[in-house]
Amino acid sequence: MFRYLTLIQFTDQGARNVDKSVQRASDFGKSVSDAGGKLISQVWTVGKYDGCVVFETPDESTSSALLVKLAKDGNVRTQTMRCYDNQEFADILKVIS
């Protein structure tokens, strides 16, 4: 599985419809699950970003499609980073040693 951390900012449309944010987040989690992935964490934040999700997908194309769909809906902008647990990062470091 490929794991991603996505920072979320409301667009003007998303801010106007903030009362539907929890349902939209739930819908995104279902989309991840339906695509064979797993929503690991979803939190709301105050500050530069309005929320964050951590999710896994079976491949990069699936994660890209999920994020493109999220952008197409027009409620949020995202910044996404591939992330690794300790063992995965240790394996990466072995390559450069």
PDB file of C-alpha atoms in Angstrom, residues 12-74:
ATOM      1  CA  ASP A  12     -14.345  29.866  -1.035  1.00  0.00           C
ATOM      2  CA  GLN A  13     -17.003  27.332  -2.055  1.00  0.00           C
ATOM      3  CA  GLY A  14     -15.915  24.942   0.698  1.00  0.00           C
ATOM      4  CA  ALA A  15     -15.993  27.714   3.299  1.00  0.00           C
ATOM      5  CA  ARG A  16     -19.502  28.721   2.242  1.00  0.00           C
ATOM      6  CA  ASN A  17     -20.560  25.080   2.629  1.00  0.00           C
ATOM      7  CA  VAL A  18     -18.527  24.336   5.760  1.00  0.00           C
ATOM      8  CA  ASP A  19     -21.585  22.817   7.447  1.00  0.00           C
ATOM      9  CA  LYS A  20     -21.321  19.907   4.984  1.00  0.00           C
ATOM     10  CA  SER A  21     -17.608  19.283   5.639  1.00  0.00           C
ATOM     11  CA  VAL A  22     -18.044  16.313   7.974  1.00  0.00           C
ATOM     12  CA  GLN A  23     -20.246  14.534   5.436  1.00  0.00           C
ATOM     13  CA  ARG A  24     -17.805  15.304   2.604  1.00  0.00           C
ATOM     14  CA  ALA A  25     -14.958  13.911   4.713  1.00  0.00           C
ATOM     15  CA  SER A  26     -16.982  10.777   5.380  1.00  0.00           C
ATOM     16  CA  ASP A  27     -17.688  10.473   1.660  1.00  0.00           C
ATOM     17  CA  PHE A  28     -13.963  10.745   0.907  1.00  0.00           C
ATOM     18  CA  GLY A  29     -13.239   7.973   3.422  1.00  0.00           C
ATOM     19  CA  LYS A  30     -15.822   5.776   1.718  1.00  0.00           C
ATOM     20  CA  SER A  31     -14.259   6.541  -1.678  1.00  0.00           C
ATOM     21  CA  VAL A  32     -10.869   5.477  -0.344  1.00  0.00           C
ATOM     22  CA  SER A  33     -12.348   2.255   1.034  1.00  0.00           C
ATOM     23  CA  ASP A  34     -14.285   1.545  -2.171  1.00  0.00           C
ATOM     24  CA  ALA A  35     -11.018   1.944  -4.106  1.00  0.00           C
ATOM     25  CA  GLY A  36      -9.336  -0.736  -1.991  1.00  0.00           C
ATOM     26  CA  GLY A  37      -7.590   1.677   0.336  1.00  0.00           C
ATOM     27  CA  LYS A  38      -7.846   2.669   3.965  1.00  0.00           C
ATOM     28  CA  LEU A  39      -8.468   6.023   5.645  1.00  0.00           C
ATOM     29  CA  ILE A  40      -6.036   6.041   8.554  1.00  0.00           C
ATOM     30  CA  SER A  41      -6.744   9.446  10.063  1.00  0.00           C
ATOM     31  CA  GLN A  42      -8.816  12.537   9.373  1.00  0.00           C
ATOM     32  CA  VAL A  43      -8.601  15.620  11.578  1.00  0.00           C
ATOM     33  CA  TRP A  44      -9.740  19.233  11.417  1.00  0.00           C
ATOM     34  CA  THR A  45      -7.259  22.002  12.137  1.00  0.00           C
ATOM     35  CA  VAL A  46      -7.220  25.756  12.759  1.00  0.00           C
ATOM     36  CA  GLY A  47      -4.592  27.874  11.057  1.00  0.00           C
ATOM     37  CA  LYS A  48      -3.098  27.809   7.568  1.00  0.00           C
ATOM     38  CA  TYR A  49      -4.739  24.430   6.870  1.00  0.00           C
ATOM     39  CA  ASP A  50      -8.294  23.420   7.669  1.00  0.00           C
ATOM     40  CA  GLY A  51      -7.693  19.690   7.939  1.00  0.00           C
ATOM     41  CA  CYS A  52      -5.475  16.743   7.237  1.00  0.00           C
ATOM     42  CA  VAL A  53      -6.031  13.169   6.106  1.00  0.00           C
ATOM     43  CA  VAL A  54      -3.714  10.189   6.090  1.00  0.00           C
ATOM     44  CA  PHE A  55      -4.770   7.399   3.784  1.00  0.00           C
ATOM     45  CA  GLU A  56      -3.425   4.353   1.972  1.00  0.00           C
ATOM     46  CA  THR A  57      -4.173   3.124  -1.520  1.00  0.00           C
ATOM     47  CA  PRO A  58      -3.092   0.029  -3.417  1.00  0.00           C
ATOM     48  CA  ASP A  59      -1.264   2.087  -6.076  1.00  0.00           C
ATOM     49  CA  GLU A  60      -0.339   5.642  -7.032  1.00  0.00           C
ATOM     50  CA  SER A  61      -2.938   5.877  -9.808  1.00  0.00           C
ATOM     51  CA  THR A  62      -5.727   5.210  -7.319  1.00  0.00           C
ATOM     52  CA  SER A  63      -4.526   7.888  -4.921  1.00  0.00           C
ATOM     53  CA  SER A  64      -4.139  10.368  -7.773  1.00  0.00           C
ATOM     54  CA  ALA A  65      -7.663   9.652  -9.006  1.00  0.00           C
ATOM     55  CA  LEU A  66      -9.100  10.157  -5.513  1.00  0.00           C
ATOM     56  CA  LEU A  67      -7.310  13.481  -5.127  1.00  0.00           C
ATOM     57  CA  VAL A  68      -8.286  14.681  -8.616  1.00  0.00           C
ATOM     58  CA  LYS A  69     -11.923  13.894  -7.800  1.00  0.00           C
ATOM     59  CA  LEU A  70     -11.587  15.833  -4.542  1.00  0.00           C
ATOM     60  CA  ALA A  71     -10.187  18.832  -6.447  1.00  0.00           C
ATOM     61  CA  LYS A  72     -12.883  18.562  -9.110  1.00  0.00           C
ATOM     62  CA  ASP A  73     -15.602  18.843  -6.466  1.00  0.00           C
ATOM     63  CA  GLY A  74     -14.243  22.336  -5.743  1.00  0.00           C
TER      64      GLY A  74
END
